[in-house]
PDB file of C-alpha atoms in Angstrom:
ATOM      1  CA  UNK A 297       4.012  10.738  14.644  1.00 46.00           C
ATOM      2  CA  UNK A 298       5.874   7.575  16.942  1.00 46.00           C
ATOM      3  CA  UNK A 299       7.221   7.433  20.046  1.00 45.00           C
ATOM      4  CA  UNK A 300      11.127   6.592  20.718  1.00 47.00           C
ATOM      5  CA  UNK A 301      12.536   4.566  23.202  1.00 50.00           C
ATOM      6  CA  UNK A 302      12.135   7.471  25.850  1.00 52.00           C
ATOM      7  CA  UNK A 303       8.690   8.860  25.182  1.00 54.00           C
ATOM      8  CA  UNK A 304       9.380  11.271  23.222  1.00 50.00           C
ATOM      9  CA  UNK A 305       7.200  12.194  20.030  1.00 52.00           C
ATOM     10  CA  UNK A 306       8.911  12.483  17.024  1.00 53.00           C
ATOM     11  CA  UNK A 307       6.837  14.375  13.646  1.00 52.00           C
ATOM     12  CA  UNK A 308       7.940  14.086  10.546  1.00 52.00           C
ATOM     13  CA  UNK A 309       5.797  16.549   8.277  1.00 47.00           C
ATOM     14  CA  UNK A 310       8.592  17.363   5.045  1.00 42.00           C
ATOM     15  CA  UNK A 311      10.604  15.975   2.648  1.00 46.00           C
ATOM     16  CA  UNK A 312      13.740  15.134   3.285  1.00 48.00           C
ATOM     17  CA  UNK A 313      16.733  13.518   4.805  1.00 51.00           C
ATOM     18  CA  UNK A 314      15.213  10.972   8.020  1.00 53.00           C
ATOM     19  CA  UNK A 315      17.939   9.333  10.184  1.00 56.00           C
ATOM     20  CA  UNK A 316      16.570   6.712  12.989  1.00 57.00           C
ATOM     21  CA  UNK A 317      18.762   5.026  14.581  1.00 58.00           C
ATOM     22  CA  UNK A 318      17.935   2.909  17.640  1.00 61.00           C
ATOM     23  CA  UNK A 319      14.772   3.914  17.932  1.00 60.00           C
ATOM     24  CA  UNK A 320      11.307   1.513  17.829  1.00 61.00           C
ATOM     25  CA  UNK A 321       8.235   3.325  16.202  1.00 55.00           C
ATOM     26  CA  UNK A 322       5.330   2.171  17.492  1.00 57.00           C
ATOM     27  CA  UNK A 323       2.842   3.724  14.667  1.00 55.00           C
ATOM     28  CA  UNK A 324       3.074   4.528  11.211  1.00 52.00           C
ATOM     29  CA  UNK A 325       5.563   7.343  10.510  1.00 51.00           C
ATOM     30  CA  UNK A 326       5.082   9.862   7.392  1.00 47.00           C
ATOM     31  CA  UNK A 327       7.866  11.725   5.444  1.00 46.00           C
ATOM     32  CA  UNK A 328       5.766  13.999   3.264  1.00 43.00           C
ATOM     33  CA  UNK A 329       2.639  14.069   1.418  1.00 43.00           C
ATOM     34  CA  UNK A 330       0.101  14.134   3.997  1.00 43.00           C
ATOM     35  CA  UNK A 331      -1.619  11.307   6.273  1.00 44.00           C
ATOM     36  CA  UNK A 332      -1.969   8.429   4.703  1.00 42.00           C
ATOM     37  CA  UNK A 333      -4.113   7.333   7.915  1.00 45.00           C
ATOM     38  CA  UNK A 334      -6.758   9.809   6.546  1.00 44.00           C
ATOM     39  CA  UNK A 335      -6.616   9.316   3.107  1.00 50.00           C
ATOM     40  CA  UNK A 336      -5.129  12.443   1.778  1.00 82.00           C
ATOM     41  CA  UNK A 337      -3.614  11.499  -0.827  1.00 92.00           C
ATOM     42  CA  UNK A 338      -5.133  12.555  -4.540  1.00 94.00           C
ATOM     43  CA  UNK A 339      -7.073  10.025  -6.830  1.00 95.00           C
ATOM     44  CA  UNK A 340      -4.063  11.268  -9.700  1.00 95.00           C
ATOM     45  CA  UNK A 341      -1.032  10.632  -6.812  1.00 95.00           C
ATOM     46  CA  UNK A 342      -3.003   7.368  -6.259  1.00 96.00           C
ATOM     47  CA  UNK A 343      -3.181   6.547 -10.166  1.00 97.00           C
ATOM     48  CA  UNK A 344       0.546   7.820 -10.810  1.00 95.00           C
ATOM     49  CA  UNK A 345       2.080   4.948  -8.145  1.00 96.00           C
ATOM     50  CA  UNK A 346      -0.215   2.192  -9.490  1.00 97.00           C
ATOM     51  CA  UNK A 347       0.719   3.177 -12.350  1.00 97.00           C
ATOM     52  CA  UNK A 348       4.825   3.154 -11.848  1.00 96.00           C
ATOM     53  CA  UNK A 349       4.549  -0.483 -10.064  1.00 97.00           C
ATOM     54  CA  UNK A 350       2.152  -2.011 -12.900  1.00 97.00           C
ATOM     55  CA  UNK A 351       3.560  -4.523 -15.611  1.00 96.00           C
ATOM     56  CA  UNK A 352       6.140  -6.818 -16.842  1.00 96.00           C
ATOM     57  CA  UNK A 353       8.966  -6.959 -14.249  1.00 96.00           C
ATOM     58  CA  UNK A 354       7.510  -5.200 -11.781  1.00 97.00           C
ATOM     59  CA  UNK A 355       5.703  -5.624  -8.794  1.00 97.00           C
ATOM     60  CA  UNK A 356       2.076  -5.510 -10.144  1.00 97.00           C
ATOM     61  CA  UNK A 357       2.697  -8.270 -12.829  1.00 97.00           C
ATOM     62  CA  UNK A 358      -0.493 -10.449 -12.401  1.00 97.00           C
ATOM     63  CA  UNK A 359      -4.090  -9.192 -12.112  1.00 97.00           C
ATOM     64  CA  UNK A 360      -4.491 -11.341  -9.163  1.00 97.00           C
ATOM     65  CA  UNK A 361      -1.712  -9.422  -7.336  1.00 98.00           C
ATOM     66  CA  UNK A 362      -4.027  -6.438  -7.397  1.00 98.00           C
ATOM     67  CA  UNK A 363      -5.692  -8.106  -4.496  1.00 98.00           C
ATOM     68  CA  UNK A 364      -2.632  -6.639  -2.820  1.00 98.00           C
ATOM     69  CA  UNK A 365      -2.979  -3.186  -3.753  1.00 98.00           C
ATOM     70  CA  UNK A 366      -6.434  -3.335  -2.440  1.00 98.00           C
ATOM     71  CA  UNK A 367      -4.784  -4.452   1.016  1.00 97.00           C
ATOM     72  CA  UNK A 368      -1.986  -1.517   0.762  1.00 97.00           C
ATOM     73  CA  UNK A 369      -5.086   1.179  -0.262  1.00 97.00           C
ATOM     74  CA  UNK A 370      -7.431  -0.021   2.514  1.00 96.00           C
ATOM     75  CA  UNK A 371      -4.763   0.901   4.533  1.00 95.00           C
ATOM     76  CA  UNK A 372      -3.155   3.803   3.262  1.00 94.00           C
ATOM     77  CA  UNK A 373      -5.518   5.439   1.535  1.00 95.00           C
ATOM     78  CA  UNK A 374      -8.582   4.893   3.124  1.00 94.00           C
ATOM     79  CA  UNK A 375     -10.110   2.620   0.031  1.00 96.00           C
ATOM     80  CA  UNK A 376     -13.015   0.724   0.730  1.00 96.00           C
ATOM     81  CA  UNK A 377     -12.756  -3.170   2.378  1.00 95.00           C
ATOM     82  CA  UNK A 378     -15.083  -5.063  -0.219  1.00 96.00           C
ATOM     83  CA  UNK A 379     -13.619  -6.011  -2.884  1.00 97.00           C
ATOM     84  CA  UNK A 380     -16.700  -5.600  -5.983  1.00 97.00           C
ATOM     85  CA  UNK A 381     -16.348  -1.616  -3.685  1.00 97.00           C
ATOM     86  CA  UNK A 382     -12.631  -1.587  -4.054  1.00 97.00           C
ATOM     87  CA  UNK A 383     -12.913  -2.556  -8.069  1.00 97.00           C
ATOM     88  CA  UNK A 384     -15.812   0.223  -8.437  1.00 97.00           C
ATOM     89  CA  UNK A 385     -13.359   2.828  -6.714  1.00 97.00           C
ATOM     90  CA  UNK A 386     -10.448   1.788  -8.704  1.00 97.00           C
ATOM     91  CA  UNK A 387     -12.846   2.622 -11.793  1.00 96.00           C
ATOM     92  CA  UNK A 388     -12.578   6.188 -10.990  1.00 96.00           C
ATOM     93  CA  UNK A 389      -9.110   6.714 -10.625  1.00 97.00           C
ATOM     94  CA  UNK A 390      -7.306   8.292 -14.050  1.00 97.00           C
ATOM     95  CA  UNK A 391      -5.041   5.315 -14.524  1.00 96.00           C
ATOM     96  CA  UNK A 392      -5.343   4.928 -18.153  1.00 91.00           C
ATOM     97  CA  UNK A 393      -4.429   1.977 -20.283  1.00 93.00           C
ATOM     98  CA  UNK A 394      -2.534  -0.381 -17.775  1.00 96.00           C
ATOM     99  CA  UNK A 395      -0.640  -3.690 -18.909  1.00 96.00           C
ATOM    100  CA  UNK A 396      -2.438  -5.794 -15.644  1.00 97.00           C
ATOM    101  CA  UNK A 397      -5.607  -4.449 -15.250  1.00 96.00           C
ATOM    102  CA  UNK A 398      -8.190  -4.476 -11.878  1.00 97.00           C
ATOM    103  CA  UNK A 399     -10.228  -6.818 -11.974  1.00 95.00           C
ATOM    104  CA  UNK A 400     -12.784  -8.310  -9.704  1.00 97.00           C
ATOM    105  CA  UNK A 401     -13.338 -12.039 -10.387  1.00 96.00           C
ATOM    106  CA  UNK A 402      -9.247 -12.269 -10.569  1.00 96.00           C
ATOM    107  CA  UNK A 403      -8.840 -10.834  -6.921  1.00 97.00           C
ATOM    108  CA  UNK A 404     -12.307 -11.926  -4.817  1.00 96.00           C
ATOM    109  CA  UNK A 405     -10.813 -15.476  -3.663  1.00 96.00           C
ATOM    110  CA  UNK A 406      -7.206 -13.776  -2.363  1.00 96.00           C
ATOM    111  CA  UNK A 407      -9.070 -10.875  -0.938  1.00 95.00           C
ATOM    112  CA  UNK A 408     -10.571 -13.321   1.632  1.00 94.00           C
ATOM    113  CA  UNK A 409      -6.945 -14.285   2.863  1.00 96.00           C
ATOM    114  CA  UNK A 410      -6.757 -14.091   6.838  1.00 94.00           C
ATOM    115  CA  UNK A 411      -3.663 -11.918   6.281  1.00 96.00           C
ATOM    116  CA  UNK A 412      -5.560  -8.942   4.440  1.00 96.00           C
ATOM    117  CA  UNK A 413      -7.523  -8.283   7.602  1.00 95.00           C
ATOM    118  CA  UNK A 414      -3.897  -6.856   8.858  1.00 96.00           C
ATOM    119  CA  UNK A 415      -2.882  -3.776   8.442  1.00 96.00           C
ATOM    120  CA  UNK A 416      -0.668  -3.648   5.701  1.00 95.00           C
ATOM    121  CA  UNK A 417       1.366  -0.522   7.061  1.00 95.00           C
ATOM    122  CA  UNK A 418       3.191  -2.846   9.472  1.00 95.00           C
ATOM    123  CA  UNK A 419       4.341  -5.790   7.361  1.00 93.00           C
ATOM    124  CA  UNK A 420       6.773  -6.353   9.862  1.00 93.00           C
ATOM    125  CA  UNK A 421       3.797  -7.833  12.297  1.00 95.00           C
ATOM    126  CA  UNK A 422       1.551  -9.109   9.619  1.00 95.00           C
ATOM    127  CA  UNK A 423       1.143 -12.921  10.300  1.00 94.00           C
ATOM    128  CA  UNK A 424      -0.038 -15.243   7.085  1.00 94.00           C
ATOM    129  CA  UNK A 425      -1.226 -18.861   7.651  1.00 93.00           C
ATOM    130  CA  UNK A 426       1.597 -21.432   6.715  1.00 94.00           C
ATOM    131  CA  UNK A 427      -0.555 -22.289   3.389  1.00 94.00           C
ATOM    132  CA  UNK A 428      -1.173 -18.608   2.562  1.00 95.00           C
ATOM    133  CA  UNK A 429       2.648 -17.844   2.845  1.00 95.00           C
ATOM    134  CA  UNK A 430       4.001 -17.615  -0.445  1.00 96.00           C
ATOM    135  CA  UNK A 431       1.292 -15.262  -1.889  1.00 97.00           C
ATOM    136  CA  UNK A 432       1.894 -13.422   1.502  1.00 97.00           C
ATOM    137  CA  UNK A 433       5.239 -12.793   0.217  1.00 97.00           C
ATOM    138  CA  UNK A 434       4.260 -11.794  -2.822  1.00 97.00           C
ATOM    139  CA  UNK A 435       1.511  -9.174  -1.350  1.00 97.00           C
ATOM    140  CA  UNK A 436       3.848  -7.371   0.229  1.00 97.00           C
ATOM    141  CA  UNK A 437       5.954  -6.918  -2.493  1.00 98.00           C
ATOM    142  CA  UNK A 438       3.813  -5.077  -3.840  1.00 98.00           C
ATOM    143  CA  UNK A 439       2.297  -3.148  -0.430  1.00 97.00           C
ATOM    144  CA  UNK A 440       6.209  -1.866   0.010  1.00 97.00           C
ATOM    145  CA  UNK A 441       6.477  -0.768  -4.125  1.00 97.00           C
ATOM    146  CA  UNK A 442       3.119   0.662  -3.565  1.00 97.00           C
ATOM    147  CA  UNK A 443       4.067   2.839  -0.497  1.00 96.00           C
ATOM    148  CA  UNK A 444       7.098   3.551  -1.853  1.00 95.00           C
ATOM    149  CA  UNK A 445       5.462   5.268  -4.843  1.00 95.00           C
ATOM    150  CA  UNK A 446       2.649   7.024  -2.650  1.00 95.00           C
ATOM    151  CA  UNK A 447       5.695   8.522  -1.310  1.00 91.00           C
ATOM    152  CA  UNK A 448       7.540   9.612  -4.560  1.00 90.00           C
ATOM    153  CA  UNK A 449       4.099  11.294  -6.047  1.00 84.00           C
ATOM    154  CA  UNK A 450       3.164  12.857  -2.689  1.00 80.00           C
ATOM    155  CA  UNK A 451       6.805  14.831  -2.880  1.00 80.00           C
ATOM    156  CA  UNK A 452       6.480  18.940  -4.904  1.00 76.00           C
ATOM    157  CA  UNK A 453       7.027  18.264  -8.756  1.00 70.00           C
ATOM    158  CA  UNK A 454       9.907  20.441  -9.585  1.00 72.00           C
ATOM    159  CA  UNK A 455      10.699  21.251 -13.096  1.00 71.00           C
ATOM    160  CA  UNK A 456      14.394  20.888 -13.617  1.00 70.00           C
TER     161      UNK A 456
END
């Protein structure tokens, strides 16, 4: 749900075509798959996304990059803030063998970054420290693949 320009409230609850033009959304807007602000996506939709942005020449390509899918899943899926927490949950999710794997002592130190305090579902505010910058940029690479995903495995599976 966001407001336009004139007030007006504008839900998107299906997939589908989504045309906004001239308009300035003021809160996160959802095409499909539930509300991300209350977790609803499943630990397999979760896994599936990770999964689709992890490994060589993609977004996930480092384990220490995984400190920015714990900022995206704070966010969007309601994963827990500590780090050691977010490795534990991450543990539970049916994500197989994965080229970069979680893991705790490769994330702890960017975790701390002032920038993960912001909510990662509006990069376009997010401020990072002049030194912090260029990981920054490289977070939120990987918040927009990982969003982007959520979205794909959130749509009906349709045999073809």
């Amino acid at each position: 749900m966001a407001e336009n320009n004139d007030g007006f409230t504008i839900n998107v609850n299906s997939p589908g075509n989504f045309i906004a033009k001239e308009i300035n959304f003021n809160g996160p807007v959802n095409i499909g798959g539930g509300n991300p602000d209350l977790g609803h996506y499943t630990d397999e939709q979760i896994a599936e996304a990770i999964t689709a942005i992890n490994g060589i020449g993609k977004p996930l390509n480092s384990k220490r990059k995984w400190a920015a899918v714990h900022w995206g899943l704070r966010w969007y899926c309601n994963f827990p803030t500590g780090t050691k927490e977010f490795c534990d949950r991450v543990d539970e999710l049916p994500l197989g063998k994965l080229e970069f794997e979680c893991d705790y002592t490769s994330i702890r130190h960017f975790t701390t970054f002032s920038f993960m305090d912001q909510d990662a579902r509006f990069l376009d505010k997010v401020k990072a420290s002049k030194q912090d910058n260029d990981f920054f940029l490289q977070c939120r690479e990987v918040v927009i693949a990982l969003a982007t995903e959520l979205g794909k495995a959130a749509l009906p599976k349709m045999k073809l």
